[in-house]
């Protein structure tokens, strides 16, 4: 990079790290370290959540997926939008969880079930959380090595060291610095500040892509040039897409509903000033993305265009050759074999694919297959060769974004994009490390201790556990070999917890019949299916398939898999493959969730004795511990629509405007016009693919760009005001220690409730948790 790019990258990052260190002065106890004193406003939470949720590996993952499937499936994702909006507007799970006043998900599990289940479930949650996020530092390290053109290894004092480990260690050290000093306080502040800095970069990158590439002359023709059944634009022509298709969308919908509360407790879901403020932060999430979604869309389309359109054939050849060579250096240890493959790849000419003249591209026939087939032809066709090719193919697609943008971006923009990726890495890694370590300490270690820790010891242990989690992330990323798309990997790893967690959390918050037997059954079945699937995926190419092939069972297994998946064809097709396990991660996750739900219902209903006391857990009525009364209002014809979308007497006029704007935009414009209207039109008279390109351009670029511009200004102003207010409130508590009694009182009362629930409920005196 040019020195200007280095300055653009380094100076803001140093400012963020300095702000994280400064925030330590605001931490005065465990409640501050875990929940930021519960002083955060809606915009601080919303902007911070945007930054930590997007993440570097999420952007790499998006490009990886869209390069394979395009944007046709996005039309059917409108079905997901109303579910997400209703969840946000009604405060589904969020409001009730905040009412429990639990500082961690383990505290909630002990309140709702018992201490044994808290420890049991927290082990699965910590495992799923840690394994899912441990890949983030590895993806980030690879990205910066490829994006900056760094070598794979360096020699220091005569010792050869992998640069992958050095870059990853540097990223993790910065993440530790961010969360070590102030915990949730520093995470909230730095995530919000990084989000505010990211908004202008979203706009700059989007404008650059739109002014560099022609939509009608380059981008649209590339997206339309796909084989039948694999369209990148026409949602009625995608039946042959594999992995990311309508079945995956159905699993996503089920996951949105069932696992809404599965990651609560260690994120910002407990940092809001009030339950209402927390709820409003979720509602604002519908608007906050704005230009970030548009930028991600344009980045993916830019990569597809450069690597596919004939106008950029020379640049595409350079990108693919550099990408192939660098991946070979990483996965093929034999220097002679690596040299032969590189020589043959170097002889491949630039592609001359003519859109509209040559056969359209597909997942089985595309411009990358020359490079992939060349590598495959030089590798052995045994278990070890299949394993090496699987590594090459995964890293090849994963690093397309890094190498493509390194060749495409000019000076200045390279620095902006690098700064954005560093901030996305920093916010995601810091948040994930903090969440994992908090779960382990709060929900596994602390319940096993007989003597409580002092506040100083508690914070110290939280910091040390964060360092241990970061060390695990480092070791896991150094030695773990990824064999699937990032989205598939994170889905199946998260399934270790979410496969059975959904019913435990949702029915724990809303049902009176759910009990500990059902909770144990849900986690055992849901998580068990996922863990078994992970084991088969990891060992398939090297051990499982070669064993099946030696035993002569390949044909019988193939027939069985095809017969089982036939009812769901063409979206689910299971067949024997020497390289990849036939059942993908989305399908495993769907099976796990359904199994976990069935186990919870069966276990709870078969052992049901008496209803659980939800009012006590939610601190309602006579069980209120802070004097806050729940405001209720009767259902009337006048208030029907407002209540339907979650509006309560707590809403101010501004809150009502925000809620109604989200409802109208989602249900009237997106669902009514963009989905239902277009769906009916196409059922009567199907659109040609050219019309779908116009639809995508108007809806996803022009209108989304206008809304993104407004939301960018809106959230930058709101974020700045809320951040100043958070600093003011935190400073006031430092200057006047009596101001923080509200939060500490909640914490002490919660601990008392966990240690002896009979103190709060005479009717339950002497009885343990249900």
Coordinates of C-alpha atoms in Angstrom, one line a residue, residues 210-720:
X210 CA -21.2 2.7 -9.3
X211 CA -18.9 5.1 -11.1
X212 CA -16.3 2.6 -12.1
X213 CA -18.6 -0.1 -13.6
X214 CA -21.5 0.4 -16.0
X215 CA -24.7 -1.2 -14.8
X216 CA -26.3 -1.7 -18.2
X217 CA -23.1 -2.5 -20.0
X218 CA -21.2 -4.7 -17.6
X219 CA -22.8 -5.5 -14.2
X220 CA -26.3 -6.4 -15.4
X221 CA -25.1 -8.5 -18.4
X222 CA -22.8 -10.5 -16.1
X223 CA -25.6 -11.2 -13.7
X224 CA -28.0 -12.3 -16.5
X225 CA -25.5 -14.7 -18.1
X226 CA -26.4 -17.8 -16.1
X227 CA -27.6 -21.2 -17.0
X228 CA -31.3 -22.3 -16.7
X229 CA -32.2 -23.0 -13.1
X230 CA -29.2 -21.0 -11.7
X231 CA -30.3 -17.4 -12.4
X232 CA -28.5 -14.6 -10.5
X233 CA -31.6 -12.3 -10.9
X234 CA -34.8 -14.3 -11.7
X235 CA -36.2 -15.8 -8.5
X236 CA -38.4 -18.2 -10.5
X237 CA -35.4 -19.8 -12.1
X238 CA -33.2 -21.0 -9.2
X239 CA -34.3 -24.6 -8.7
X240 CA -30.8 -26.0 -9.5
X241 CA -28.9 -23.8 -7.0
X242 CA -27.2 -26.0 -4.4
X243 CA -26.3 -25.0 -0.7
X244 CA -27.8 -21.5 -0.8
X245 CA -31.3 -22.0 -2.0
X246 CA -35.0 -21.9 -0.9
X247 CA -34.5 -24.7 1.6
X248 CA -31.7 -22.7 3.2
X249 CA -34.1 -19.8 3.4
X250 CA -36.7 -21.9 5.2
X251 CA -34.0 -22.9 7.7
X252 CA -33.2 -19.3 8.2
X253 CA -36.8 -18.4 8.9
X254 CA -37.1 -21.2 11.5
X255 CA -33.8 -20.0 13.0
X256 CA -35.0 -16.4 13.3
X257 CA -38.1 -17.4 15.2
X258 CA -36.7 -20.2 17.3
X259 CA -33.3 -18.8 18.2
X260 CA -34.2 -15.2 18.8
X261 CA -33.0 -15.3 22.4
X262 CA -30.3 -18.0 22.1
X263 CA -27.4 -15.5 22.2
X264 CA -28.8 -13.2 24.8
X265 CA -27.0 -12.3 28.0
X266 CA -23.4 -11.5 27.0
X267 CA -24.1 -9.0 24.2
X268 CA -25.7 -5.5 24.3
X269 CA -29.1 -7.0 25.0
X270 CA -28.6 -6.1 28.7
X271 CA -27.0 -2.7 28.4
X272 CA -30.1 -0.5 27.6
X273 CA -31.2 2.1 30.1
X274 CA -34.6 0.5 30.2
X275 CA -36.4 -2.5 28.6
X276 CA -38.1 0.0 26.3
X277 CA -34.8 1.6 25.2
X278 CA -33.5 -1.9 24.5
X279 CA -36.6 -2.6 22.4
X280 CA -36.3 0.7 20.5
X281 CA -32.6 -0.2 19.7
X282 CA -33.9 -3.4 18.0
X283 CA -36.6 -1.5 16.0
X284 CA -34.0 1.0 14.8
X285 CA -32.0 -2.0 13.6
X286 CA -34.4 -2.0 10.6
X287 CA -33.0 1.4 9.5
X288 CA -29.4 1.4 10.7
X289 CA -28.0 -0.9 8.0
X290 CA -28.7 1.6 5.1
X291 CA -25.5 2.0 3.1
X292 CA -23.7 -0.9 4.7
X293 CA -26.1 -3.4 2.9
X294 CA -25.8 -1.5 -0.3
X295 CA -22.0 -1.4 0.0
X296 CA -21.8 -5.1 0.6
X297 CA -24.0 -5.7 -2.4
X298 CA -21.9 -3.5 -4.7
X299 CA -18.6 -5.0 -3.5
X300 CA -19.9 -8.5 -4.4
X301 CA -21.2 -7.4 -7.8
X302 CA -17.8 -5.6 -8.5
X303 CA -15.9 -8.9 -7.8
X304 CA -18.3 -10.9 -10.0
X305 CA -18.1 -8.3 -12.8
X306 CA -14.3 -8.1 -12.8
X307 CA -13.8 -11.9 -12.8
X308 CA -16.5 -12.6 -15.4
X309 CA -16.9 -9.8 -17.9
X310 CA -14.8 -9.8 -21.1
X311 CA -13.8 -6.1 -20.6
X312 CA -11.8 -7.1 -17.6
X313 CA -10.3 -10.4 -18.9
X314 CA -6.7 -9.3 -18.5
X315 CA -7.3 -8.2 -14.9
X316 CA -9.2 -11.4 -14.2
X317 CA -6.3 -13.5 -15.4
X318 CA -3.9 -11.7 -13.1
X319 CA -6.2 -12.0 -10.1
X320 CA -6.9 -15.7 -10.7
X321 CA -3.2 -16.6 -11.3
X322 CA -2.0 -14.7 -8.2
X323 CA -4.9 -16.1 -6.1
X324 CA -4.1 -19.7 -7.3
X325 CA -0.4 -19.3 -6.8
X326 CA -0.7 -18.0 -3.3
X327 CA -3.2 -20.6 -2.2
X328 CA -1.0 -23.3 -3.6
X329 CA 1.9 -22.0 -1.5
X330 CA -0.3 -22.4 1.5
X331 CA -1.8 -25.9 0.9
X332 CA 0.7 -27.9 -1.2
X333 CA 3.9 -28.5 0.8
X334 CA 5.7 -30.4 -2.1
X335 CA 7.7 -27.7 -3.9
X336 CA 8.1 -29.7 -7.1
X337 CA 4.4 -30.5 -7.4
X338 CA 3.6 -26.9 -6.5
X339 CA 5.9 -25.7 -9.3
X340 CA 4.4 -27.9 -11.9
X341 CA 0.9 -26.8 -11.1
X342 CA 1.9 -23.1 -11.1
X343 CA 3.6 -23.5 -14.5
X344 CA 0.5 -25.0 -16.0
X345 CA -1.7 -22.3 -14.5
X346 CA 0.6 -19.6 -15.8
X347 CA 0.1 -21.0 -19.3
X348 CA -3.7 -20.5 -19.1
X349 CA -4.7 -17.6 -21.3
X350 CA -7.2 -14.8 -20.4
X351 CA -10.7 -15.9 -20.9
X352 CA -12.7 -14.9 -24.0
X353 CA -16.2 -15.6 -22.7
X354 CA -18.7 -13.6 -24.9
X355 CA -22.0 -13.0 -23.1
X356 CA -25.0 -13.8 -25.4
X357 CA -22.8 -15.8 -27.8
X358 CA -21.2 -18.5 -25.6
X359 CA -23.1 -20.9 -23.4
X360 CA -24.1 -19.2 -20.1
X361 CA -22.1 -19.9 -17.0
X362 CA -23.2 -22.3 -14.2
X363 CA -21.9 -23.8 -11.0
X364 CA -20.6 -26.8 -12.9
X365 CA -19.2 -24.8 -15.9
X366 CA -17.6 -21.4 -15.1
X367 CA -14.4 -19.4 -15.6
X368 CA -12.8 -20.7 -12.4
X369 CA -13.0 -24.4 -13.4
X370 CA -9.9 -24.2 -15.6
X371 CA -7.9 -23.3 -12.6
X372 CA -9.6 -25.7 -10.2
X373 CA -9.5 -28.6 -12.7
X374 CA -5.7 -27.9 -13.3
X375 CA -5.1 -28.3 -9.6
X376 CA -7.3 -31.3 -9.3
X377 CA -5.6 -33.1 -12.2
X378 CA -2.2 -32.9 -10.4
X379 CA -3.4 -34.2 -7.1
X380 CA -3.8 -37.8 -6.1
X381 CA -7.4 -39.1 -6.1
X382 CA -7.1 -40.8 -2.7
X383 CA -8.2 -39.5 0.7
X384 CA -5.2 -37.2 1.1
X385 CA -5.5 -35.7 -2.5
X386 CA -9.3 -35.1 -1.9
X387 CA -8.5 -33.4 1.4
X388 CA -5.8 -31.1 -0.2
X389 CA -8.1 -30.1 -3.1
X390 CA -10.9 -29.4 -0.7
X391 CA -8.6 -27.0 1.2
X392 CA -7.5 -25.3 -2.1
X393 CA -11.1 -24.8 -3.3
X394 CA -12.3 -23.3 0.0
X395 CA -9.4 -20.8 0.3
X396 CA -9.5 -19.9 -3.4
X397 CA -13.1 -18.7 -3.2
X398 CA -12.6 -17.2 0.3
X399 CA -9.8 -14.9 -0.8
X400 CA -11.3 -13.7 -4.0
X401 CA -12.4 -10.4 -2.4
X402 CA -8.9 -9.7 -0.9
X403 CA -7.0 -10.3 -4.2
X404 CA -9.6 -8.6 -6.4
X405 CA -9.8 -5.4 -4.4
X406 CA -6.1 -5.3 -4.1
X407 CA -5.8 -5.1 -7.9
X408 CA -8.8 -2.8 -8.4
X409 CA -8.7 0.0 -5.7
X410 CA -6.7 3.2 -6.3
X411 CA -4.6 5.0 -3.7
X412 CA -6.7 6.5 -0.9
X413 CA -9.6 4.1 -1.5
X414 CA -7.2 1.2 -0.6
X415 CA -6.6 2.8 2.7
X416 CA -10.2 3.5 3.4
X417 CA -11.1 -0.1 2.6
X418 CA -8.3 -1.4 4.7
X419 CA -9.4 0.8 7.6
X420 CA -12.9 -0.5 7.3
X421 CA -11.8 -4.1 7.4
X422 CA -9.5 -3.5 10.4
X423 CA -12.4 -1.9 12.3
X424 CA -14.8 -4.7 11.3
X425 CA -12.2 -7.2 12.5
X426 CA -11.5 -5.3 15.7
X427 CA -15.1 -4.9 16.8
X428 CA -16.1 -8.5 15.9
X429 CA -13.1 -10.2 17.5
X430 CA -13.3 -8.1 20.7
X431 CA -17.1 -8.7 21.1
X432 CA -16.8 -12.4 20.4
X433 CA -13.9 -12.9 22.9
X434 CA -15.7 -11.0 25.6
X435 CA -19.0 -12.9 25.0
X436 CA -17.3 -16.3 25.1
X437 CA -15.2 -15.6 28.1
X438 CA -18.2 -14.1 30.0
X439 CA -20.2 -17.2 29.3
X440 CA -17.5 -19.5 30.6
X441 CA -16.8 -17.6 33.8
X442 CA -20.4 -16.5 34.6
X443 CA -22.2 -19.6 33.7
X444 CA -19.7 -22.5 34.2
X445 CA -17.0 -21.4 36.7
X446 CA -19.0 -19.2 39.1
X447 CA -21.9 -21.7 39.8
X448 CA -19.2 -24.3 40.8
X449 CA -17.6 -21.9 43.4
X450 CA -18.7 -22.2 47.0
X451 CA -17.4 -18.7 48.0
X452 CA -18.3 -15.7 45.9
X453 CA -15.6 -13.4 44.4
X454 CA -15.2 -9.8 45.4
X455 CA -16.0 -7.3 42.6
X456 CA -12.2 -6.7 42.0
X457 CA -11.6 -10.5 41.8
X458 CA -14.6 -10.9 39.5
X459 CA -13.4 -8.3 37.0
X460 CA -9.9 -9.7 37.2
X461 CA -11.1 -13.2 36.4
X462 CA -13.2 -11.9 33.5
X463 CA -10.1 -10.3 32.0
X464 CA -8.0 -13.5 32.5
X465 CA -10.7 -15.6 31.0
X466 CA -10.8 -13.3 28.0
X467 CA -7.0 -13.8 27.5
X468 CA -7.5 -17.6 27.6
X469 CA -10.3 -17.4 25.1
X470 CA -8.1 -15.3 22.8
X471 CA -5.3 -17.9 23.2
X472 CA -7.8 -20.7 22.2
X473 CA -8.9 -18.6 19.1
X474 CA -5.2 -18.4 18.1
X475 CA -4.4 -22.1 18.6
X476 CA -7.7 -23.2 16.9
X477 CA -7.1 -20.9 13.9
X478 CA -3.5 -22.0 13.6
X479 CA -4.2 -25.8 13.4
X480 CA -7.8 -26.0 12.2
X481 CA -8.4 -26.6 8.5
X482 CA -11.5 -25.1 7.0
X483 CA -13.2 -27.3 4.5
X484 CA -16.5 -25.5 3.7
X485 CA -17.9 -22.1 2.9
X486 CA -17.7 -19.7 5.9
X487 CA -21.4 -19.5 6.1
X488 CA -21.8 -23.2 6.2
X489 CA -19.0 -23.5 8.8
X490 CA -20.4 -20.9 11.1
X491 CA -23.9 -22.4 10.7
X492 CA -23.0 -25.9 11.8
X493 CA -20.7 -24.7 14.6
X494 CA -23.3 -22.4 16.0
X495 CA -25.7 -25.4 15.8
X496 CA -23.7 -27.0 18.6
X497 CA -25.7 -24.6 20.8
X498 CA -28.6 -23.3 18.6
X499 CA -29.6 -26.8 17.5
X500 CA -31.3 -27.3 20.8
X501 CA -31.3 -23.8 22.5
X502 CA -34.2 -22.2 20.8
X503 CA -37.0 -24.1 22.6
X504 CA -35.2 -23.7 25.9
X505 CA -35.1 -19.9 25.6
X506 CA -38.4 -19.2 23.9
X507 CA -40.6 -21.5 25.9
X508 CA -38.5 -20.5 29.0
X509 CA -39.6 -16.9 28.5
X510 CA -43.2 -17.5 27.4
X511 CA -44.5 -20.9 28.5
X512 CA -45.6 -22.2 31.9
X513 CA -45.4 -25.8 30.9
X514 CA -41.7 -26.0 30.0
X515 CA -39.5 -27.8 32.5
X516 CA -36.0 -29.1 33.0
X517 CA -36.6 -32.5 31.4
X518 CA -37.7 -30.9 28.2
X519 CA -34.7 -28.5 28.3
X520 CA -32.2 -31.3 28.8
X521 CA -33.8 -33.3 25.9
X522 CA -33.8 -30.3 23.6
X523 CA -30.1 -29.6 24.0
X524 CA -29.1 -33.3 23.9
X525 CA -31.0 -34.0 20.7
X526 CA -30.4 -30.7 18.9
X527 CA -26.7 -30.4 19.8
X528 CA -26.1 -34.1 19.3
X529 CA -27.3 -34.1 15.7
X530 CA -25.0 -31.1 15.0
X531 CA -22.0 -32.6 16.6
X532 CA -22.4 -35.9 14.8
X533 CA -22.7 -34.0 11.5
X534 CA -19.5 -32.0 12.2
X535 CA -17.6 -35.2 12.8
X536 CA -18.7 -36.7 9.5
X537 CA -17.9 -33.5 7.6
X538 CA -14.4 -33.3 9.1
X539 CA -13.5 -36.9 8.4
X540 CA -15.5 -37.6 5.1
X541 CA -12.8 -37.0 2.4
X542 CA -9.9 -38.6 4.3
X543 CA -11.5 -41.5 6.2
X544 CA -15.3 -42.1 5.9
X545 CA -15.7 -42.1 2.1
X546 CA -12.6 -44.2 1.4
X547 CA -13.8 -46.7 4.0
X548 CA -17.3 -46.9 2.4
X549 CA -15.7 -47.2 -1.0
X550 CA -13.4 -50.1 0.1
X551 CA -16.4 -51.9 1.6
X552 CA -18.3 -51.6 -1.6
X553 CA -21.2 -49.7 0.0
X554 CA -21.0 -46.6 -2.2
X555 CA -23.9 -47.6 -4.5
X556 CA -26.2 -48.6 -1.8
X557 CA -25.5 -45.5 0.3
X558 CA -26.1 -43.3 -2.8
X559 CA -29.4 -44.9 -3.5
X560 CA -30.5 -44.5 0.2
X561 CA -29.5 -40.8 0.2
X562 CA -31.3 -40.1 -3.0
X563 CA -34.4 -41.8 -1.8
X564 CA -34.5 -39.9 1.5
X565 CA -33.9 -36.5 -0.1
X566 CA -36.3 -37.1 -3.0
X567 CA -39.3 -35.5 -1.4
X568 CA -37.4 -32.2 -1.1
X569 CA -35.8 -32.2 -4.6
X570 CA -34.5 -30.2 -6.3
X571 CA -33.6 -28.0 -3.4
X572 CA -32.3 -30.9 -1.3
X573 CA -30.3 -33.5 -3.2
X574 CA -28.2 -36.0 -1.3
X575 CA -25.8 -38.1 -3.3
X576 CA -22.4 -39.7 -2.6
X577 CA -19.4 -37.5 -3.2
X578 CA -15.7 -38.3 -2.7
X579 CA -14.7 -34.8 -1.6
X580 CA -17.7 -33.4 0.4
X581 CA -20.2 -34.9 2.9
X582 CA -23.6 -35.2 1.1
X583 CA -25.6 -33.3 3.7
X584 CA -24.6 -29.7 3.9
X585 CA -24.5 -27.6 7.1
X586 CA -27.8 -25.8 6.5
X587 CA -29.6 -29.1 6.2
X588 CA -27.9 -30.5 9.4
X589 CA -28.9 -27.3 11.2
X590 CA -32.5 -27.7 10.1
X591 CA -32.7 -31.3 11.2
X592 CA -31.1 -30.4 14.6
X593 CA -33.6 -27.6 15.3
X594 CA -36.7 -29.7 14.5
X595 CA -35.3 -32.5 16.6
X596 CA -34.6 -30.2 19.5
X597 CA -38.1 -28.7 19.4
X598 CA -39.7 -32.1 19.3
X599 CA -37.6 -33.3 22.3
X600 CA -38.5 -30.2 24.4
X601 CA -42.2 -30.5 23.8
X602 CA -42.2 -34.3 24.4
X603 CA -40.1 -34.1 27.6
X604 CA -42.0 -31.1 29.1
X605 CA -45.5 -32.4 28.4
X606 CA -44.7 -36.0 29.5
X607 CA -43.3 -34.8 32.9
X608 CA -45.5 -31.8 33.5
X609 CA -46.6 -31.3 37.1
X610 CA -47.6 -27.6 37.6
X611 CA -47.3 -24.3 35.8
X612 CA -44.2 -22.3 36.3
X613 CA -44.4 -18.8 38.0
X614 CA -43.5 -16.5 35.2
X615 CA -44.5 -13.3 37.1
X616 CA -41.8 -14.0 39.7
X617 CA -39.1 -14.5 37.1
X618 CA -40.1 -11.4 35.2
X619 CA -40.5 -9.3 38.4
X620 CA -44.1 -8.4 37.7
X621 CA -46.8 -7.4 40.1
X622 CA -46.0 -8.3 43.7
X623 CA -42.6 -9.6 42.6
X624 CA -41.3 -6.2 41.4
X625 CA -38.0 -5.4 43.0
X626 CA -37.3 -1.9 41.7
X627 CA -40.7 -0.1 42.0
X628 CA -41.2 0.1 38.2
X629 CA -44.8 -0.7 37.3
X630 CA -45.7 -2.4 34.1
X631 CA -47.9 0.0 32.1
X632 CA -50.9 -1.7 30.5
X633 CA -53.8 -0.4 28.4
X634 CA -57.0 -2.0 27.1
X635 CA -57.5 -3.3 23.6
X636 CA -59.8 -1.1 21.6
X637 CA -60.5 -0.6 17.9
X638 CA -58.5 2.6 18.0
X639 CA -55.4 1.0 19.6
X640 CA -55.7 -2.3 17.7
X641 CA -53.1 -1.6 15.0
X642 CA -50.7 0.1 17.4
X643 CA -50.8 -2.9 19.8
X644 CA -50.5 -5.2 16.9
X645 CA -47.1 -3.7 16.0
X646 CA -46.0 -3.4 19.6
X647 CA -46.8 0.2 20.4
X648 CA -47.4 0.6 24.2
X649 CA -48.1 3.7 26.4
X650 CA -44.3 3.9 26.9
X651 CA -43.9 5.1 23.3
X652 CA -43.2 8.8 22.8
X653 CA -44.4 10.6 19.6
X654 CA -41.0 10.0 18.1
X655 CA -41.1 6.3 19.0
X656 CA -44.5 5.9 17.4
X657 CA -43.2 7.6 14.2
X658 CA -40.2 5.2 14.1
X659 CA -42.4 2.2 14.7
X660 CA -45.0 3.1 12.1
X661 CA -42.3 4.0 9.5
X662 CA -40.7 0.5 9.9
X663 CA -44.2 -1.1 9.6
X664 CA -45.2 0.9 6.6
X665 CA -41.9 0.4 4.8
X666 CA -41.8 -3.3 5.4
X667 CA -45.4 -4.3 5.0
X668 CA -46.7 -1.8 2.5
X669 CA -43.6 -1.2 0.3
X670 CA -41.4 -4.3 0.6
X671 CA -44.1 -6.9 1.1
X672 CA -47.1 -5.4 -0.6
X673 CA -45.5 -3.7 -3.6
X674 CA -42.0 -5.3 -4.1
X675 CA -43.0 -8.8 -3.2
X676 CA -46.8 -9.6 -3.5
X677 CA -47.4 -7.2 -6.4
X678 CA -44.4 -8.5 -8.4
X679 CA -45.3 -12.1 -7.4
X680 CA -48.8 -11.8 -8.7
X681 CA -47.6 -10.1 -11.9
X682 CA -45.2 -12.9 -12.6
X683 CA -47.7 -15.6 -11.9
X684 CA -49.9 -14.0 -14.6
X685 CA -47.2 -12.9 -17.0
X686 CA -43.6 -14.0 -16.2
X687 CA -40.9 -11.3 -16.6
X688 CA -37.9 -11.8 -18.9
X689 CA -34.6 -11.7 -17.1
X690 CA -33.9 -8.1 -18.4
X691 CA -36.9 -6.9 -16.4
X692 CA -35.5 -8.5 -13.3
X693 CA -32.3 -6.6 -13.8
X694 CA -34.3 -3.3 -14.0
X695 CA -36.2 -4.4 -10.8
X696 CA -33.0 -5.1 -9.0
X697 CA -31.4 -1.8 -10.1
X698 CA -34.4 0.3 -9.1
X699 CA -35.2 -1.4 -5.8
X700 CA -31.8 -2.6 -4.5
X701 CA -29.7 0.3 -5.8
X702 CA -31.6 3.5 -6.4
X703 CA -34.3 3.3 -3.7
X704 CA -32.0 1.5 -1.2
X705 CA -29.3 4.2 -1.9
X706 CA -31.7 7.0 -1.2
X707 CA -32.9 5.4 2.1
X708 CA -29.3 4.6 3.0
X709 CA -28.3 8.2 2.5
X710 CA -31.0 9.4 4.9
X711 CA -30.4 6.7 7.5
X712 CA -26.6 7.4 7.4
X713 CA -27.1 11.0 8.3
X714 CA -29.8 10.1 10.9
X715 CA -27.7 7.5 12.7
X716 CA -24.6 9.5 12.6
X717 CA -26.4 12.4 14.4
X718 CA -28.2 10.1 16.8
X719 CA -25.0 8.1 17.5
X720 CA -23.0 11.2 18.3

